[in-house]
Tab-separated table of C-alpha atoms in Angstrom:
chain	number	residue	atom	x	y	z
A	320	ILE	CA	103.604	74.394	115.959
A	321	ARG	CA	107.093	75.846	116.446
A	322	LYS	CA	110.213	74.248	115.033
A	323	ALA	CA	113.767	74.184	116.318
A	324	GLY	CA	115.869	76.908	114.742
A	325	SER	CA	112.902	79.085	113.733
A	326	ASN	CA	110.914	81.748	115.580
A	327	SER	CA	107.959	81.464	113.205
A	328	ILE	CA	104.673	79.705	113.831
A	329	PHE	CA	103.957	76.836	111.424
A	330	LEU	CA	100.503	75.596	110.444
A	331	ILE	CA	100.107	71.871	109.780
A	332	THR	CA	97.298	70.621	107.526
A	333	GLY	CA	95.879	67.148	108.060
A	334	LEU	CA	93.442	65.480	105.640
A	335	TYR	CA	91.207	62.593	106.598
A	336	ASP	CA	91.824	59.261	104.873
A	337	PRO	CA	88.509	57.324	104.952
A	338	LYS	CA	90.240	54.029	104.169
A	339	LYS	CA	92.768	54.293	107.002
A	340	LYS	CA	90.295	56.230	109.179
A	341	ILE	CA	92.990	58.630	110.305
A	342	TYR	CA	94.169	62.166	109.536
A	343	GLU	CA	97.412	62.341	107.598
A	344	ARG	CA	99.767	65.322	107.470
A	345	LYS	CA	99.591	66.898	104.014
A	346	SER	CA	101.194	70.330	104.220
A	347	GLU	CA	103.328	72.599	106.366
A	348	ILE	CA	102.918	76.383	106.179
A	349	ASN	CA	105.507	78.844	107.483
A	350	THR	CA	103.349	81.781	108.574
A	351	GLU	CA	106.351	84.106	109.259
A	352	ILE	CA	104.428	85.213	112.364
A	353	THR	CA	106.565	85.215	115.510
A	354	LYS	CA	104.268	86.807	118.125
A	355	SER	CA	102.154	83.869	119.303
A	356	ASP	CA	99.707	86.014	121.287
A	357	SER	CA	98.851	87.943	118.090
A	358	PHE	CA	98.332	84.862	115.918
A	359	SER	CA	94.841	83.896	114.733
A	360	PHE	CA	93.398	81.978	111.802
A	361	SER	CA	89.987	81.210	110.360
A	362	VAL	CA	88.378	79.180	107.586
A	363	GLN	CA	85.772	81.063	105.553
A	364	ASP	CA	84.535	81.718	102.032
A	365	MET	CA	86.542	84.823	101.136
A	366	THR	CA	85.787	84.818	97.394
A	367	GLY	CA	82.033	84.129	97.503
A	368	ASP	CA	82.463	81.001	95.341
A	369	HIS	CA	81.444	78.598	98.129
A	370	LYS	CA	85.089	77.554	98.538
A	371	ASN	CA	86.585	77.950	101.993
A	372	SER	CA	89.965	79.659	102.293
A	373	LEU	CA	92.437	79.534	105.148
A	374	THR	CA	93.158	83.019	106.480
A	375	TYR	CA	95.743	83.794	109.140
A	376	THR	CA	97.081	87.008	110.644
A	377	GLY	CA	99.518	88.188	113.307
A	378	LEU	CA	102.747	90.100	113.942
A	379	ASN	CA	106.156	89.226	112.545
A	380	SER	CA	109.595	89.846	114.075
A	381	LYS	CA	109.510	93.485	112.874
A	382	GLU	CA	106.183	94.118	114.661
A	383	GLU	CA	104.491	94.346	111.250
A	384	THR	CA	100.996	92.999	110.628
A	385	VAL	CA	100.863	89.964	108.361
A	386	LEU	CA	97.736	88.661	106.625
A	387	LYS	CA	97.680	85.782	104.168
A	388	VAL	CA	94.794	83.996	102.466
A	389	LEU	CA	95.289	80.522	100.983
A	390	LEU	CA	92.809	78.651	98.803
A	391	PRO	CA	93.195	74.844	98.949
A	392	GLU	CA	93.265	72.745	95.813
A	393	THR	CA	93.027	68.960	95.646
A	394	LYS	CA	93.666	66.890	92.547
A	395	GLY	CA	93.619	63.180	93.201
A	396	ASN	CA	96.130	62.579	95.975
A	397	ASP	CA	97.844	65.930	95.382
A	398	PHE	CA	97.036	68.705	97.821
A	399	LYS	CA	98.301	72.281	97.810
A	400	TYR	CA	97.416	75.853	98.738
A	401	ASN	CA	97.212	78.702	96.258
A	402	VAL	CA	98.138	82.043	97.857
A	403	ILE	CA	95.427	84.503	96.796
A	404	ALA	CA	96.342	87.344	99.192
A	405	ASP	CA	99.627	88.140	100.901
A	406	PHE	CA	100.000	91.454	102.756
A	407	THR	CA	102.426	92.964	105.257
A	408	ALA	CA	101.974	96.443	106.739
A	409	ASP	CA	103.349	98.560	109.580
A	410	ALA	CA	99.792	99.513	110.587
A	411	SER	CA	96.589	97.440	110.509
A	412	ILE	CA	94.988	95.003	108.062
A	413	PHE	CA	91.414	93.814	108.270
A	414	ILE	CA	88.812	91.880	106.299
A	415	GLN	CA	85.465	93.537	105.624
A	416	GLN	CA	82.868	90.794	105.996
A	417	ILE	CA	79.935	91.816	103.805
A	418	GLN	CA	76.457	90.499	104.549
A	419	ARG	CA	75.477	87.971	101.888
A	420	SER	CA	71.999	87.137	100.587
A	421	ASP	CA	69.792	84.212	101.624
A	422	PRO	CA	70.127	82.537	98.170
A	423	TYR	CA	73.893	82.472	98.735
A	424	TYR	CA	73.493	80.537	101.982
A	425	PHE	CA	71.280	78.035	100.152
A	426	SER	CA	74.056	77.662	97.526
A	427	GLN	CA	71.765	79.044	94.820
A	428	VAL	CA	74.015	81.969	93.802
A	429	GLN	CA	77.540	83.206	94.368
A	430	GLY	CA	78.154	85.884	96.972
A	431	GLU	CA	80.207	89.050	97.083
A	432	SER	CA	83.860	88.608	97.939
A	433	PHE	CA	85.204	90.089	101.168
A	434	PRO	CA	87.425	93.163	100.581
A	435	ILE	CA	90.735	93.441	102.417
A	436	TRP	CA	91.843	96.842	103.750
A	437	VAL	CA	95.549	97.505	104.285
A	438	TYR	CA	96.801	100.530	106.245
A	439	SER	CA	100.462	101.586	106.050
A	440	SER	CA	102.367	104.666	107.168
A	441	ASP	CA	102.677	107.533	104.706
A	442	THR	CA	106.200	108.869	105.193
A	443	SER	CA	106.552	110.405	101.733
A	444	LYS	CA	106.554	113.965	103.135
A	445	ASN	CA	107.640	113.497	106.737
A	446	LYS	CA	109.163	110.397	108.350
A	447	ASP	CA	107.381	111.245	111.635
A	448	SER	CA	104.009	111.735	109.951
A	449	LEU	CA	100.963	109.992	111.458
A	450	ASP	CA	99.199	109.931	108.093
A	451	GLN	CA	98.406	106.548	106.581
A	452	ILE	CA	97.790	105.055	103.152
A	453	GLN	CA	94.501	103.137	103.009
A	454	THR	CA	94.496	100.512	100.248
A	455	MET	CA	91.530	98.325	99.337
A	456	TYR	CA	92.040	94.940	97.655
A	457	ASN	CA	89.359	92.625	96.298
A	458	TRP	CA	89.090	89.225	94.658
A	459	ASN	CA	89.806	89.182	90.941
A	460	PRO	CA	88.384	86.009	89.304
A	461	LEU	CA	90.553	86.546	86.206
A	462	THR	CA	93.909	86.630	88.001
A	463	LYS	CA	92.701	84.337	90.812
A	464	LYS	CA	94.194	86.758	93.346
A	465	TYR	CA	93.315	89.803	95.418
A	466	THR	CA	94.248	92.930	93.460
A	467	LYS	CA	94.284	96.641	94.301
A	468	VAL	CA	90.959	98.447	93.839
A	469	SER	CA	91.580	101.842	95.444
A	470	GLU	CA	94.127	103.823	97.442
A	471	ASN	CA	93.540	106.846	99.691
A	472	ARG	CA	95.545	108.954	102.099
A	473	VAL	CA	94.100	109.238	105.615
A	474	GLU	CA	95.203	112.142	107.819
A	475	GLY	CA	96.590	111.344	111.245
A	476	LYS	CA	94.014	113.591	112.930
A	477	LYS	CA	91.175	111.542	111.463
A	478	ILE	CA	92.782	108.292	112.643
A	479	ALA	CA	93.127	109.694	116.161
A	480	ALA	CA	89.456	110.750	116.137
A	481	GLU	CA	88.349	107.249	115.105
A	482	GLU	CA	90.403	105.713	117.923
A	483	LEU	CA	88.837	108.136	120.379
A	484	GLN	CA	85.341	107.090	119.309
A	485	LYS	CA	86.127	103.534	120.398
A	486	ILE	CA	86.233	104.581	124.056
A	487	GLN	CA	83.284	106.966	124.081
A	488	ASP	CA	80.461	104.512	124.751
A	489	GLY	CA	80.571	105.565	128.407
A	490	THR	CA	81.406	102.177	129.983
A	491	PRO	CA	84.362	101.633	132.338
A	492	GLN	CA	85.018	98.241	130.719
A	493	THR	CA	85.641	99.827	127.309
A	494	PHE	CA	87.952	102.435	128.787
A	495	GLU	CA	89.870	99.764	130.736
A	496	LYS	CA	90.352	97.727	127.573
A	497	PHE	CA	91.675	100.817	125.791
A	498	LEU	CA	94.182	101.582	128.578
A	499	ASP	CA	95.372	97.986	129.060
A	500	GLY	CA	99.152	97.700	128.802
A	501	LEU	CA	102.215	99.936	128.974
A	502	TRP	CA	102.136	103.679	128.232
A	503	PHE	CA	105.122	106.045	128.227
A	504	LYS	CA	105.854	109.718	127.757
A	505	SER	CA	107.468	109.815	124.329
A	506	SER	CA	108.676	113.416	124.622
A	507	ALA	CA	110.668	112.787	127.797
A	508	GLY	CA	114.462	112.789	127.824
A	509	ASP	CA	116.515	109.832	129.027
A	510	SER	CA	116.767	111.350	132.507
A	511	SER	CA	113.014	111.829	132.986
A	512	VAL	CA	111.279	108.914	131.256
A	513	ARG	CA	107.783	108.266	132.636
A	514	TYR	CA	105.933	104.941	132.377
A	515	VAL	CA	102.408	103.909	133.381
A	516	PHE	CA	101.273	100.282	133.250
A	517	PHE	CA	97.544	99.458	133.445
A	518	ASN	CA	96.504	95.953	134.477
A	519	PRO	CA	92.666	95.780	134.393
A	520	GLU	CA	92.650	92.090	135.361
A	521	LYS	CA	94.271	92.865	138.729
A	522	HIS	CA	92.825	96.398	138.949
A	523	GLU	CA	96.364	97.683	139.271
A	524	ILE	CA	98.213	100.760	137.994
A	525	ILE	CA	102.020	100.947	138.156
A	526	PHE	CA	103.880	104.272	137.877
A	527	LEU	CA	107.577	104.148	137.078
A	528	ASN	CA	110.354	106.629	136.346
A	529	LEU	CA	114.112	106.496	136.631
A	530	TYR	CA	114.084	106.851	140.419
A	531	ASP	CA	110.633	105.823	141.696
A	532	PHE	CA	108.326	102.824	141.457
A	533	ILE	CA	104.713	103.142	142.703
A	534	SER	CA	101.998	100.501	142.508
A	535	THR	CA	98.376	101.233	143.380
A	536	ARG	CA	95.012	99.496	143.068
A	537	TYR	CA	91.669	100.886	141.965
A	538	ASP	CA	88.001	99.807	142.237
């Protein structure tokens, strides 16, 4: 939901009361995510302990990626979430879902926890650098939180190469998905800014500069 006076998305938790046979509101979570089209959440066993966590991600008002993992805890009539992972980065964050064994799915053994990878800009040497810091976090059963496991620096050239690989499967659909949205010439001055907008849904390309506007369609 959204609330008056706040740009954030709120998550409401409802628990089923078998006596009343209704769901009752038990908690309200301020996600700090403001971009509704970027918001997503899932319920999955992040720690491998057969306990489902609530995981949500999206973009905040600063266009930063937010990812938070909450583990529910119920004692009697008391219900709360324990925050086991809370990350914000100016690049990407993703969860590595490791394949678990058959005995895990039969609840015979515990499974491996899912690592979380956080990418942030490395501006220690140059504020315009495209290099990134790659940090891996994993579940620590002693602290009951995700803690840092490793940290590496990734060169901007390698990141660009990985992005390029995403569009090299040879299909027009993949290339369209890559181009979708607004592109602009970043090196242009104020008097010669160039924009190109790709709309795959309508098969439309729009060219725009300070003086001209051209719209064309493609097959």
